[in-house]
Amino acid sequence: MKLEGEQRLLRIFVGELDRWKGRPLYEAIVDEARALGLAGATTLKGFMGYGCKAHMHTAKLLDLSEDLPIVIEIVDSEANVNKLLPKLDAMVSEGLVTIEKVRVILYRADKARARSRRG
């Protein structure tokens, strides 16, 4: 897949304990993006944050939280990102979804490593 120039960055903010059909929501979103053929997704776990309810989520030792912030980032074309939006509307009952214009400078795989991973 070739991806360069102006594209879209989809950023989804959810909680670690959020679920979709019994699964972690962040996993379900990444799987849905992959099924739709989006270029890639990265899931990041935060150690502190709060959202629209202003409830603090933190990983401090004395205030352990099992519901830390999760951010999923997906970069692809506007058309491909738009394919995922209706799914997110159904899946994300609480959180934040943003889209930004980004300029992709480099998106490539090491062909030799990719072949060796496939067997």
XYZ file of C-alpha atoms in Angstrom, residues 50-117:
68
model
C -9.310 12.731 32.473
C -12.215 13.192 30.120
C -15.595 14.871 29.946
C -16.593 13.725 33.458
C -13.334 15.175 34.897
C -12.684 11.857 36.688
C -8.912 11.467 37.085
C -7.396 8.202 35.867
C -3.857 7.655 37.098
C -1.251 4.944 37.492
C 0.261 6.404 40.659
C 1.352 3.695 43.077
C -0.905 4.885 45.916
C -3.882 5.483 43.609
C -3.827 2.505 41.250
C -6.334 2.625 38.451
C -7.357 -0.230 36.224
C -9.074 2.187 33.858
C -6.160 4.078 32.350
C -6.553 6.193 29.215
C -6.083 4.456 25.859
C -5.407 6.333 22.617
C -5.730 4.622 19.247
C -4.076 6.384 16.307
C -4.819 5.495 12.709
C -3.354 7.225 9.641
C -4.875 6.676 6.214
C -6.672 8.486 3.416
C -9.763 10.534 4.208
C -11.914 8.033 2.306
C -10.574 5.066 4.278
C -10.836 6.845 7.632
C -14.444 7.762 6.785
C -15.247 4.052 6.366
C -14.473 3.504 10.049
C -16.449 6.463 11.436
C -19.918 4.826 11.404
C -18.474 1.799 13.194
C -16.889 4.056 15.828
C -20.195 5.837 16.352
C -21.712 2.488 17.344
C -18.710 1.226 19.321
C -17.619 4.267 21.358
C -20.295 5.072 23.933
C -17.948 7.284 25.949
C -14.759 8.914 24.722
C -13.391 11.345 22.154
C -12.732 10.930 18.436
C -10.716 13.492 16.449
C -9.459 13.797 12.883
C -6.504 15.898 11.769
C -4.788 16.524 8.480
C -1.273 15.095 8.482
C 1.513 14.939 5.935
C 2.927 11.453 5.524
C 6.636 11.572 4.773
C 7.423 7.863 4.907
C 5.340 4.685 5.080
C 7.088 1.481 4.104
C 7.874 -2.033 5.182
C 11.196 -3.829 4.923
C 10.275 -6.316 2.186
C 12.912 -8.861 3.217
C 11.750 -8.845 6.862
C 8.100 -9.029 5.812
C 8.805 -12.127 3.684
C 10.741 -13.841 6.488
C 7.863 -13.277 8.942
